[in-house]
Amino acid sequence: MNTVKLLLSKCVISNFTGSLHQPARISLAVQFVRFSSTFVPKSTFSSSLKLPTIRTGGFLGQKSIGNISTLQMKKRPVRKKRPEETEVHEDGNFTVTAYATAEEYDLEKLLSGLVQQELYVPKKFICTDDNGVDPDVLYVSAKYQVDKEPRDIFFFREGTVILWNIGELECSNVLSFLKQYEQHSYDDNTVSGESEQMVYNYVSTDQLSAHLKRGLFMLTRDEESYLEKYTFSNAMSLSVKLGIWEASLDKYIDSIAFVTEDLKRGSKIKMSRAEMLRKTGELFALRHLINLSSDLLDTPDFYWDREHLENLYAQTCGYFSISRRTKVMNEKLNHCVELADLISSNLNDAHHVRLEWMIIILIMVEVLFEIIHYAERYMDAGQEAAFVPASN
């Protein structure tokens, strides 16, 4: 009965407020909230938005205010897909999925494992430096075809895998198979949360080149089409790897958030110098990965003499906002470096003050012992003078 009354009230208000001016609508909405609250159990109004309060004194007495320090830090927003990407399930389109599961793959052992598994046929070892010395991308294709569209996989040595036209169940099996060849694996929740999925199709006969069209990878059917897949895969690999590093930086920021609160309150920092040294090492290791050990700031040498693929690579990186995200990451890293320097300086100053007090205490102890020794010598000299016989 109460539910029926509430629904009737909503309908009446929605029809009636259309002809009211703004203040009247606000007043009526307030009355409706008061009315509806009598029919809803009180337990449904429990909120997680209540903030702890602090008391501040002044000329107007004590007053309760929200403590800004108790607010949770703003999390990194999930990157929204563009509206055109809602066409994933259109007829004729195929999916391509990218995962970053570890810091590095042992591609040589992985190749042996795939040969023994006999489910995928190795196609090519691709060298991104284009000199053939250190191949770092393994391209394989499914041995058993399900439909006319082939199922291809690109394994990147830096710990990413790109799966073309691979179903969800087969993706899960590939990721499970990869674990034995991973070095420093990532958390499964982070891997799934930072994955990327796109759709692809083939160009019409009147078009001769691959391109990116409204969030859709368009490939040709040439014999060298695997290079186009590799180019798209390379950009997706950078995107998911950068996503993992973004998540790592967010965890790092959360881990030192309490230190900024201690600094703001002027209380003692609850962190040792050894812990801060490790935190600084983590920060510079992440900075090294982003700026020195990856291709986020430069175009790989593989595209040096492949102009069309280079344009395709740049276009795809622009679609995933690689440059902008890298710039934001470096800005955050610079801020974290400044904070780490401040904390280290504060801890070093506290350590120096502690050493100075220890030296002062030792000096005071030494002075005290000297005073005691001087008093003992004075008392011994007085006793000897008292026992000396008087001369005639």
mmCIF file of C-alpha atoms in Angstrom:
data_model
loop_
_atom_site.group_PDB
_atom_site.id
_atom_site.type_symbol
_atom_site.label_atom_id
_atom_site.label_comp_id
_atom_site.label_asym_id
_atom_site.label_seq_id
_atom_site.Cartn_x
_atom_site.Cartn_y
_atom_site.Cartn_z
ATOM 1 C CA MET A 1 0.000 0.000 0.000
ATOM 2 C CA ASN A 2 2.803 2.388 0.863
ATOM 3 C CA THR A 3 4.551 1.600 -2.407
ATOM 4 C CA VAL A 4 1.378 2.390 -4.368
ATOM 5 C CA LYS A 5 1.043 5.719 -2.616
ATOM 6 C CA LEU A 6 4.627 6.562 -3.380
ATOM 7 C CA LEU A 7 4.252 5.746 -7.091
ATOM 8 C CA LEU A 8 1.030 7.768 -7.328
ATOM 9 C CA SER A 9 2.787 10.686 -5.645
ATOM 10 C CA LYS A 10 5.630 10.559 -8.144
ATOM 11 C CA CYS A 11 3.225 10.543 -11.082
ATOM 12 C CA VAL A 12 1.214 13.461 -9.714
ATOM 13 C CA ILE A 13 4.322 15.509 -9.060
ATOM 14 C CA SER A 14 5.858 14.800 -12.467
ATOM 15 C CA ASN A 15 2.652 15.999 -14.181
ATOM 16 C CA PHE A 16 2.063 18.922 -11.884
ATOM 17 C CA THR A 17 5.568 20.419 -11.732
ATOM 18 C CA GLY A 18 5.702 21.000 -15.476
ATOM 19 C CA SER A 19 3.527 24.098 -15.138
ATOM 20 C CA LEU A 20 5.220 25.531 -12.046
ATOM 21 C CA HIS A 21 8.021 28.041 -11.911
ATOM 22 C CA GLN A 22 11.405 27.080 -10.429
ATOM 23 C CA PRO A 23 10.876 28.111 -6.717
ATOM 24 C CA ALA A 24 7.517 26.335 -6.602
ATOM 25 C CA ARG A 25 9.037 23.167 -8.043
ATOM 26 C CA ILE A 26 11.810 23.222 -5.457
ATOM 27 C CA SER A 27 9.333 23.711 -2.596
ATOM 28 C CA LEU A 28 7.114 20.936 -3.861
ATOM 29 C CA ALA A 29 10.104 18.605 -4.246
ATOM 30 C CA VAL A 30 11.122 19.257 -0.634
ATOM 31 C CA GLN A 31 7.619 18.449 0.604
ATOM 32 C CA PHE A 32 7.601 15.271 -1.488
ATOM 33 C CA VAL A 33 10.909 14.143 0.014
ATOM 34 C CA ARG A 34 9.539 14.690 3.516
ATOM 35 C CA PHE A 35 6.361 12.805 2.611
ATOM 36 C CA SER A 36 8.100 9.891 0.917
ATOM 37 C CA SER A 37 10.578 9.427 3.774
ATOM 38 C CA THR A 38 7.721 8.278 6.024
ATOM 39 C CA PHE A 39 7.108 5.249 3.787
ATOM 40 C CA VAL A 40 10.699 4.152 3.335
ATOM 41 C CA PRO A 41 12.499 2.144 6.033
ATOM 42 C CA LYS A 42 15.076 4.200 7.864
ATOM 43 C CA SER A 43 17.777 1.686 7.054
ATOM 44 C CA THR A 44 17.616 2.658 3.369
ATOM 45 C CA PHE A 45 18.847 6.148 4.217
ATOM 46 C CA SER A 46 22.174 4.973 5.602
ATOM 47 C CA SER A 47 24.831 6.911 3.750
ATOM 48 C CA SER A 48 28.561 6.492 3.364
ATOM 49 C CA LEU A 49 29.011 10.208 2.754
ATOM 50 C CA LYS A 50 29.115 11.209 6.438
ATOM 51 C CA LEU A 51 32.376 12.931 7.219
ATOM 52 C CA PRO A 52 34.100 12.979 10.575
ATOM 53 C CA THR A 53 33.916 16.416 12.124
ATOM 54 C CA ILE A 54 36.381 18.481 14.077
ATOM 55 C CA ARG A 55 35.696 21.222 16.596
ATOM 56 C CA THR A 56 37.200 24.639 16.108
ATOM 57 C CA GLY A 57 37.085 27.390 18.678
ATOM 58 C CA GLY A 58 36.907 31.084 18.098
ATOM 59 C CA PHE A 59 35.040 34.261 18.967
ATOM 60 C CA LEU A 60 31.773 32.611 17.944
ATOM 61 C CA GLY A 61 32.342 29.538 20.095
ATOM 62 C CA GLN A 62 32.771 25.965 18.894
ATOM 63 C CA LYS A 63 31.434 24.903 15.549
ATOM 64 C CA SER A 64 31.388 21.595 13.656
ATOM 65 C CA ILE A 65 32.941 21.554 10.192
ATOM 66 C CA GLY A 66 33.761 18.794 7.692
ATOM 67 C CA ASN A 67 37.370 17.721 7.769
ATOM 68 C CA ILE A 68 38.724 17.867 4.231
ATOM 69 C CA SER A 69 41.551 15.496 5.122
ATOM 70 C CA THR A 70 39.047 12.682 5.653
ATOM 71 C CA LEU A 71 37.878 12.809 2.035
ATOM 72 C CA GLN A 72 39.126 9.973 -0.093
ATOM 73 C CA MET A 73 41.609 10.814 -2.799
ATOM 74 C CA LYS A 74 40.175 11.138 -6.279
ATOM 75 C CA LYS A 75 40.708 7.909 -8.155
ATOM 76 C CA ARG A 76 41.916 7.702 -11.720
ATOM 77 C CA PRO A 77 38.784 7.741 -13.877
ATOM 78 C CA VAL A 78 38.170 4.836 -16.185
ATOM 79 C CA ARG A 79 38.756 5.904 -19.768
ATOM 80 C CA LYS A 80 35.417 6.051 -21.512
ATOM 81 C CA LYS A 81 34.938 4.420 -24.870
ATOM 82 C CA ARG A 82 33.990 6.681 -27.708
ATOM 83 C CA PRO A 83 30.399 6.556 -28.926
ATOM 84 C CA GLU A 84 31.459 4.895 -32.161
ATOM 85 C CA GLU A 85 32.802 1.930 -30.197
ATOM 86 C CA THR A 86 29.291 0.847 -29.277
ATOM 87 C CA GLU A 87 29.193 -0.934 -32.650
ATOM 88 C CA VAL A 88 31.211 -3.879 -31.334
ATOM 89 C CA HIS A 89 28.470 -6.383 -32.055
ATOM 90 C CA GLU A 90 27.714 -5.269 -35.585
ATOM 91 C CA ASP A 91 27.509 -8.044 -38.130
ATOM 92 C CA GLY A 92 30.776 -8.715 -39.901
ATOM 93 C CA ASN A 93 33.036 -7.142 -37.264
ATOM 94 C CA PHE A 94 35.620 -9.068 -35.268
ATOM 95 C CA THR A 95 37.134 -8.311 -31.873
ATOM 96 C CA VAL A 96 40.737 -7.758 -30.856
ATOM 97 C CA THR A 97 41.669 -7.830 -27.164
ATOM 98 C CA ALA A 98 44.870 -6.670 -25.460
ATOM 99 C CA TYR A 99 46.219 -7.659 -22.034
ATOM 100 C CA ALA A 100 49.334 -6.734 -20.079
ATOM 101 C CA THR A 101 49.971 -9.629 -17.683
ATOM 102 C CA ALA A 102 53.631 -9.366 -16.624
ATOM 103 C CA GLU A 103 56.759 -7.276 -16.843
ATOM 104 C CA GLU A 104 58.316 -9.641 -19.371
ATOM 105 C CA TYR A 105 57.761 -12.895 -21.286
ATOM 106 C CA ASP A 106 60.370 -15.532 -22.006
ATOM 107 C CA LEU A 107 59.525 -15.757 -25.708
ATOM 108 C CA GLU A 108 61.997 -18.531 -26.474
ATOM 109 C CA LYS A 109 60.474 -20.883 -23.876
ATOM 110 C CA LEU A 110 57.012 -19.716 -24.874
ATOM 111 C CA LEU A 111 57.714 -20.711 -28.476
ATOM 112 C CA SER A 112 58.765 -24.189 -27.367
ATOM 113 C CA GLY A 113 55.645 -24.485 -25.239
ATOM 114 C CA LEU A 114 53.388 -23.517 -28.114
ATOM 115 C CA VAL A 115 55.031 -26.062 -30.400
ATOM 116 C CA GLN A 116 54.511 -28.801 -27.815
ATOM 117 C CA GLN A 117 50.910 -27.698 -27.268
ATOM 118 C CA GLU A 118 50.191 -28.056 -31.002
ATOM 119 C CA LEU A 119 47.312 -25.557 -30.938
ATOM 120 C CA TYR A 120 49.057 -22.590 -32.552
ATOM 121 C CA VAL A 121 51.442 -22.388 -35.467
ATOM 122 C CA PRO A 122 54.371 -19.954 -35.101
ATOM 123 C CA LYS A 123 54.378 -17.572 -38.046
ATOM 124 C CA LYS A 124 57.124 -15.052 -37.486
ATOM 125 C CA PHE A 125 59.529 -13.543 -34.944
ATOM 126 C CA ILE A 126 59.354 -9.763 -35.411
ATOM 127 C CA CYS A 127 62.202 -7.458 -34.407
ATOM 128 C CA THR A 128 61.065 -3.978 -33.443
ATOM 129 C CA ASP A 129 64.586 -2.612 -33.833
ATOM 130 C CA ASP A 130 64.580 -3.898 -37.423
ATOM 131 C CA ASN A 131 68.098 -5.323 -37.221
ATOM 132 C CA GLY A 132 67.233 -8.950 -36.418
ATOM 133 C CA VAL A 133 69.474 -9.131 -33.337
ATOM 134 C CA ASP A 134 66.871 -9.353 -30.574
ATOM 135 C CA PRO A 135 63.400 -10.455 -31.745
ATOM 136 C CA ASP A 136 60.822 -9.306 -29.219
ATOM 137 C CA VAL A 137 57.427 -10.073 -30.798
ATOM 138 C CA LEU A 138 56.145 -13.590 -31.478
ATOM 139 C CA TYR A 139 53.348 -13.884 -34.049
ATOM 140 C CA VAL A 140 51.324 -17.126 -34.064
ATOM 141 C CA SER A 141 48.103 -18.290 -35.679
ATOM 142 C CA ALA A 142 45.576 -20.902 -34.571
ATOM 143 C CA LYS A 143 46.161 -24.339 -36.094
ATOM 144 C CA TYR A 144 42.496 -25.315 -36.183
ATOM 145 C CA GLN A 145 40.136 -22.839 -37.834
ATOM 146 C CA VAL A 146 36.599 -22.302 -36.532
ATOM 147 C CA ASP A 147 35.434 -20.037 -39.338
ATOM 148 C CA LYS A 148 36.943 -18.291 -42.332
ATOM 149 C CA GLU A 149 38.507 -15.512 -40.232
ATOM 150 C CA PRO A 150 41.892 -16.590 -38.815
ATOM 151 C CA ARG A 151 42.707 -16.348 -35.113
ATOM 152 C CA ASP A 152 46.048 -14.631 -34.560
ATOM 153 C CA ILE A 153 48.024 -13.771 -31.413
ATOM 154 C CA PHE A 154 50.938 -11.359 -30.910
ATOM 155 C CA PHE A 155 53.126 -11.933 -27.852
ATOM 156 C CA PHE A 156 55.269 -8.916 -26.946
ATOM 157 C CA ARG A 157 58.374 -9.498 -24.863
ATOM 158 C CA GLU A 158 57.489 -6.615 -22.519
ATOM 159 C CA GLY A 159 54.624 -8.688 -21.120
ATOM 160 C CA THR A 160 51.626 -7.936 -23.343
ATOM 161 C CA VAL A 161 49.505 -10.191 -25.540
ATOM 162 C CA ILE A 162 47.140 -9.121 -28.338
ATOM 163 C CA LEU A 163 44.479 -11.612 -29.413
ATOM 164 C CA TRP A 164 42.726 -11.239 -32.765
ATOM 165 C CA ASN A 165 39.344 -12.925 -33.206
ATOM 166 C CA ILE A 166 39.837 -14.964 -30.022
ATOM 167 C CA GLY A 167 36.768 -15.826 -27.941
ATOM 168 C CA GLU A 168 36.481 -15.200 -24.218
ATOM 169 C CA LEU A 169 37.028 -18.846 -23.231
ATOM 170 C CA GLU A 170 40.071 -19.199 -25.483
ATOM 171 C CA CYS A 171 41.448 -15.891 -24.135
ATOM 172 C CA SER A 172 41.190 -17.263 -20.605
ATOM 173 C CA ASN A 173 43.017 -20.442 -21.648
ATOM 174 C CA VAL A 174 45.804 -18.460 -23.335
ATOM 175 C CA LEU A 175 46.282 -16.260 -20.259
ATOM 176 C CA SER A 176 46.460 -19.317 -18.022
ATOM 177 C CA PHE A 177 48.990 -20.930 -20.348
ATOM 178 C CA LEU A 178 51.106 -17.761 -20.312
ATOM 179 C CA LYS A 179 51.607 -17.728 -16.526
ATOM 180 C CA GLN A 180 54.455 -20.268 -16.634
ATOM 181 C CA TYR A 181 56.443 -18.009 -18.980
ATOM 182 C CA GLU A 182 55.845 -14.724 -17.143
ATOM 183 C CA GLN A 183 58.364 -12.798 -15.109
ATOM 184 C CA HIS A 184 56.914 -10.658 -12.293
ATOM 185 C CA SER A 185 53.264 -11.259 -13.063
ATOM 186 C CA TYR A 186 50.630 -8.600 -12.418
ATOM 187 C CA ASP A 187 47.523 -8.966 -10.301
ATOM 188 C CA ASP A 188 44.641 -10.618 -12.158
ATOM 189 C CA ASN A 189 42.179 -7.868 -11.242
ATOM 190 C CA THR A 190 44.544 -5.201 -12.548
ATOM 191 C CA VAL A 191 45.130 -7.188 -15.755
ATOM 192 C CA SER A 192 41.415 -7.473 -16.501
ATOM 193 C CA GLY A 193 40.695 -3.889 -15.436
ATOM 194 C CA GLU A 194 43.360 -2.368 -17.701
ATOM 195 C CA SER A 195 42.651 -4.501 -20.775
ATOM 196 C CA GLU A 196 41.568 -3.017 -24.097
ATOM 197 C CA GLN A 197 39.061 -4.347 -26.615
ATOM 198 C CA MET A 198 38.520 -3.027 -30.124
ATOM 199 C CA VAL A 199 36.793 -4.224 -33.281
ATOM 200 C CA TYR A 200 38.204 -4.688 -36.760
ATOM 201 C CA ASN A 201 37.061 -5.419 -40.256
ATOM 202 C CA TYR A 202 38.417 -5.308 -43.802
ATOM 203 C CA VAL A 203 38.416 -2.475 -46.305
ATOM 204 C CA SER A 204 36.349 -2.624 -49.450
ATOM 205 C CA THR A 205 37.878 -3.470 -52.788
ATOM 206 C CA ASP A 206 38.147 0.186 -53.850
ATOM 207 C CA GLN A 207 40.390 1.004 -50.871
ATOM 208 C CA LEU A 208 43.988 -0.112 -50.873
ATOM 209 C CA SER A 209 45.341 0.848 -47.447
ATOM 210 C CA ALA A 210 44.582 0.026 -43.835
ATOM 211 C CA HIS A 211 43.334 2.810 -41.593
ATOM 212 C CA LEU A 212 41.510 3.639 -38.386
ATOM 213 C CA LYS A 213 37.913 4.664 -38.953
ATOM 214 C CA ARG A 214 35.707 5.843 -36.083
ATOM 215 C CA GLY A 215 37.206 3.421 -33.592
ATOM 216 C CA LEU A 216 37.297 0.559 -36.087
ATOM 217 C CA PHE A 217 40.481 -1.088 -37.319
ATOM 218 C CA MET A 218 40.241 -1.487 -41.095
ATOM 219 C CA LEU A 219 42.633 -4.054 -42.601
ATOM 220 C CA THR A 220 43.494 -5.103 -46.110
ATOM 221 C CA ARG A 221 43.564 -8.672 -47.352
ATOM 222 C CA ASP A 222 47.108 -8.524 -48.716
ATOM 223 C CA GLU A 223 49.789 -11.051 -47.904
ATOM 224 C CA GLU A 224 51.482 -8.429 -45.727
ATOM 225 C CA SER A 225 48.328 -7.720 -43.720
ATOM 226 C CA TYR A 226 49.971 -9.247 -40.649
ATOM 227 C CA LEU A 227 52.159 -6.124 -40.518
ATOM 228 C CA GLU A 228 49.008 -4.017 -40.265
ATOM 229 C CA LYS A 229 47.816 -6.240 -37.434
ATOM 230 C CA TYR A 230 51.199 -5.899 -35.810
ATOM 231 C CA THR A 231 51.028 -2.089 -36.053
ATOM 232 C CA PHE A 232 47.611 -1.956 -34.408
ATOM 233 C CA SER A 233 48.796 -4.490 -31.832
ATOM 234 C CA ASN A 234 51.883 -2.431 -31.068
ATOM 235 C CA ALA A 235 49.788 0.640 -30.222
ATOM 236 C CA MET A 236 47.338 -1.417 -28.142
ATOM 237 C CA SER A 237 50.286 -2.993 -26.320
ATOM 238 C CA LEU A 238 51.543 0.459 -25.337
ATOM 239 C CA SER A 239 48.071 1.459 -24.169
ATOM 240 C CA VAL A 240 47.523 -1.514 -21.847
ATOM 241 C CA LYS A 241 51.084 -1.332 -20.528
ATOM 242 C CA LEU A 242 50.624 2.351 -19.771
ATOM 243 C CA GLY A 243 47.358 1.476 -18.054
ATOM 244 C CA ILE A 244 49.221 -0.939 -15.753
ATOM 245 C CA TRP A 245 51.756 1.760 -14.908
ATOM 246 C CA GLU A 246 48.968 4.250 -14.252
ATOM 247 C CA ALA A 247 47.398 1.794 -11.815
ATOM 248 C CA SER A 248 50.808 1.250 -10.159
ATOM 249 C CA LEU A 249 51.262 4.981 -9.729
ATOM 250 C CA ASP A 250 47.794 5.291 -8.191
ATOM 251 C CA LYS A 251 48.685 2.572 -5.679
ATOM 252 C CA TYR A 252 51.933 4.372 -4.893
ATOM 253 C CA ILE A 253 50.095 7.650 -4.312
ATOM 254 C CA ASP A 254 47.626 5.920 -2.001
ATOM 255 C CA SER A 255 50.480 4.319 -0.059
ATOM 256 C CA ILE A 256 52.024 7.691 0.835
ATOM 257 C CA ALA A 257 48.778 9.624 1.286
ATOM 258 C CA PHE A 258 48.965 9.315 5.077
ATOM 259 C CA VAL A 259 52.358 11.033 5.054
ATOM 260 C CA THR A 260 50.891 14.192 3.530
ATOM 261 C CA GLU A 261 48.250 14.168 6.253
ATOM 262 C CA ASP A 262 50.982 13.922 8.902
ATOM 263 C CA LEU A 263 52.826 16.822 7.306
ATOM 264 C CA LYS A 264 49.675 18.929 7.186
ATOM 265 C CA ARG A 265 48.892 18.299 10.857
ATOM 266 C CA GLY A 266 52.502 18.867 11.869
ATOM 267 C CA SER A 267 52.698 15.466 13.544
ATOM 268 C CA LYS A 268 55.547 13.000 13.410
ATOM 269 C CA ILE A 269 55.936 11.129 10.121
ATOM 270 C CA LYS A 270 55.159 7.461 10.694
ATOM 271 C CA MET A 271 57.749 6.171 8.244
ATOM 272 C CA SER A 272 61.370 5.172 8.649
ATOM 273 C CA ARG A 273 64.229 6.284 6.458
ATOM 274 C CA ALA A 274 64.640 2.734 5.094
ATOM 275 C CA GLU A 275 60.967 2.601 4.079
ATOM 276 C CA MET A 276 61.199 5.998 2.415
ATOM 277 C CA LEU A 277 64.293 4.867 0.551
ATOM 278 C CA ARG A 278 62.364 1.881 -0.808
ATOM 279 C CA LYS A 279 59.468 4.135 -1.795
ATOM 280 C CA THR A 280 61.865 6.420 -3.633
ATOM 281 C CA GLY A 281 63.350 3.408 -5.404
ATOM 282 C CA GLU A 282 59.880 2.306 -6.545
ATOM 283 C CA LEU A 283 59.207 5.788 -7.861
ATOM 284 C CA PHE A 284 62.402 6.013 -9.897
ATOM 285 C CA ALA A 285 61.958 2.450 -11.179
ATOM 286 C CA LEU A 286 58.531 3.392 -12.541
ATOM 287 C CA ARG A 287 59.955 6.572 -14.007
ATOM 288 C CA HIS A 288 62.691 4.554 -15.701
ATOM 289 C CA LEU A 289 60.162 2.155 -17.230
ATOM 290 C CA ILE A 290 58.035 4.946 -18.656
ATOM 291 C CA ASN A 291 60.710 7.250 -20.012
ATOM 292 C CA LEU A 292 63.674 4.986 -20.809
ATOM 293 C CA SER A 293 62.561 1.384 -21.269
ATOM 294 C CA SER A 294 59.495 1.919 -23.448
ATOM 295 C CA ASP A 295 58.502 3.498 -26.747
ATOM 296 C CA LEU A 296 56.043 5.941 -25.175
ATOM 297 C CA LEU A 297 58.168 8.971 -26.055
ATOM 298 C CA ASP A 298 59.403 7.871 -29.459
ATOM 299 C CA THR A 299 58.461 5.886 -32.536
ATOM 300 C CA PRO A 300 60.101 2.435 -32.809
ATOM 301 C CA ASP A 301 62.796 1.979 -35.440
ATOM 302 C CA PHE A 302 60.627 -0.682 -37.089
ATOM 303 C CA TYR A 303 58.627 2.071 -38.801
ATOM 304 C CA TRP A 304 61.641 4.005 -40.034
ATOM 305 C CA ASP A 305 61.286 2.916 -43.674
ATOM 306 C CA ARG A 306 57.589 1.984 -43.516
ATOM 307 C CA GLU A 307 55.870 5.319 -43.865
ATOM 308 C CA HIS A 308 52.345 3.992 -44.195
ATOM 309 C CA LEU A 309 52.690 1.809 -41.110
ATOM 310 C CA GLU A 310 54.264 4.706 -39.214
ATOM 311 C CA ASN A 311 51.251 6.908 -39.975
ATOM 312 C CA LEU A 312 48.949 4.076 -38.957
ATOM 313 C CA TYR A 313 50.895 3.604 -35.712
ATOM 314 C CA ALA A 314 50.797 7.331 -34.918
ATOM 315 C CA GLN A 315 47.087 7.499 -35.667
ATOM 316 C CA THR A 316 46.336 4.559 -33.369
ATOM 317 C CA CYS A 317 48.508 5.954 -30.572
ATOM 318 C CA GLY A 318 46.632 9.223 -30.902
ATOM 319 C CA TYR A 319 43.350 7.350 -30.622
ATOM 320 C CA PHE A 320 44.470 5.818 -27.307
ATOM 321 C CA SER A 321 45.834 9.210 -26.104
ATOM 322 C CA ILE A 322 49.286 7.753 -25.477
ATOM 323 C CA SER A 323 51.124 11.097 -25.556
ATOM 324 C CA ARG A 324 48.644 12.890 -23.306
ATOM 325 C CA ARG A 325 48.539 10.054 -20.773
ATOM 326 C CA THR A 326 52.330 9.866 -20.722
ATOM 327 C CA LYS A 327 52.539 13.607 -20.079
ATOM 328 C CA VAL A 328 50.058 13.333 -17.213
ATOM 329 C CA MET A 329 52.023 10.412 -15.772
ATOM 330 C CA ASN A 330 55.253 12.395 -15.842
ATOM 331 C CA GLU A 331 53.564 15.361 -14.152
ATOM 332 C CA LYS A 332 52.353 13.072 -11.376
ATOM 333 C CA LEU A 333 55.793 11.505 -11.104
ATOM 334 C CA ASN A 334 57.404 14.924 -10.768
ATOM 335 C CA HIS A 335 55.020 15.787 -7.960
ATOM 336 C CA CYS A 336 55.750 12.461 -6.235
ATOM 337 C CA VAL A 337 59.491 13.054 -6.568
ATOM 338 C CA GLU A 338 59.125 16.471 -4.912
ATOM 339 C CA LEU A 339 57.076 14.916 -2.110
ATOM 340 C CA ALA A 340 59.609 12.116 -1.666
ATOM 341 C CA ASP A 341 62.445 14.666 -1.452
ATOM 342 C CA LEU A 342 60.506 16.641 1.146
ATOM 343 C CA ILE A 343 59.816 13.567 3.254
ATOM 344 C CA SER A 344 63.430 12.385 2.967
ATOM 345 C CA SER A 345 64.680 15.828 3.988
ATOM 346 C CA ASN A 346 62.322 15.856 6.954
ATOM 347 C CA LEU A 347 63.409 12.379 8.051
ATOM 348 C CA ASN A 348 67.090 13.282 7.613
ATOM 349 C CA ASP A 349 66.638 16.434 9.685
ATOM 350 C CA ALA A 350 64.962 14.410 12.434
ATOM 351 C CA HIS A 351 67.822 11.901 12.274
ATOM 352 C CA HIS A 352 70.408 14.679 12.517
ATOM 353 C CA VAL A 353 68.603 16.249 15.470
ATOM 354 C CA ARG A 354 68.531 12.840 17.159
ATOM 355 C CA LEU A 355 72.283 12.468 16.613
ATOM 356 C CA GLU A 356 72.937 15.948 17.964
ATOM 357 C CA TRP A 357 70.952 15.206 21.102
ATOM 358 C CA MET A 358 72.842 11.954 21.542
ATOM 359 C CA ILE A 359 76.139 13.853 21.283
ATOM 360 C CA ILE A 360 74.900 16.474 23.758
ATOM 361 C CA ILE A 361 73.822 13.765 26.207
ATOM 362 C CA LEU A 362 77.190 12.021 25.899
ATOM 363 C CA ILE A 363 78.996 15.302 26.557
ATOM 364 C CA MET A 364 76.778 15.942 29.588
ATOM 365 C CA VAL A 365 77.513 12.440 30.886
ATOM 366 C CA GLU A 366 81.219 13.012 30.398
ATOM 367 C CA VAL A 367 81.023 16.352 32.210
ATOM 368 C CA LEU A 368 79.089 14.693 35.029
ATOM 369 C CA PHE A 369 81.753 12.010 35.404
ATOM 370 C CA GLU A 370 84.471 14.692 35.441
ATOM 371 C CA ILE A 371 82.597 16.551 38.174
ATOM 372 C CA ILE A 372 82.297 13.346 40.168
ATOM 373 C CA HIS A 373 86.011 12.612 39.727
ATOM 374 C CA TYR A 374 86.874 16.179 40.727
ATOM 375 C CA ALA A 375 84.699 15.911 43.845
ATOM 376 C CA GLU A 376 86.311 12.583 44.776
ATOM 377 C CA ARG A 377 89.797 14.074 44.401
ATOM 378 C CA TYR A 378 88.769 17.109 46.474
ATOM 379 C CA MET A 379 87.362 14.899 49.235
ATOM 380 C CA ASP A 380 90.448 12.641 49.217
ATOM 381 C CA ALA A 381 92.723 15.701 49.477
ATOM 382 C CA GLY A 382 90.695 17.007 52.450
ATOM 383 C CA GLN A 383 90.860 13.675 54.265
ATOM 384 C CA GLU A 384 94.643 13.471 53.783
ATOM 385 C CA ALA A 385 95.054 16.991 55.191
ATOM 386 C CA ALA A 386 93.005 16.071 58.244
ATOM 387 C CA PHE A 387 95.271 13.104 59.142
ATOM 388 C CA VAL A 388 98.594 14.962 58.719
ATOM 389 C CA PRO A 389 100.151 15.518 62.309
ATOM 390 C CA ALA A 390 100.806 19.070 63.304
ATOM 391 C CA SER A 391 104.528 20.052 63.277
ATOM 392 C CA ASN A 392 106.247 21.219 66.554
#
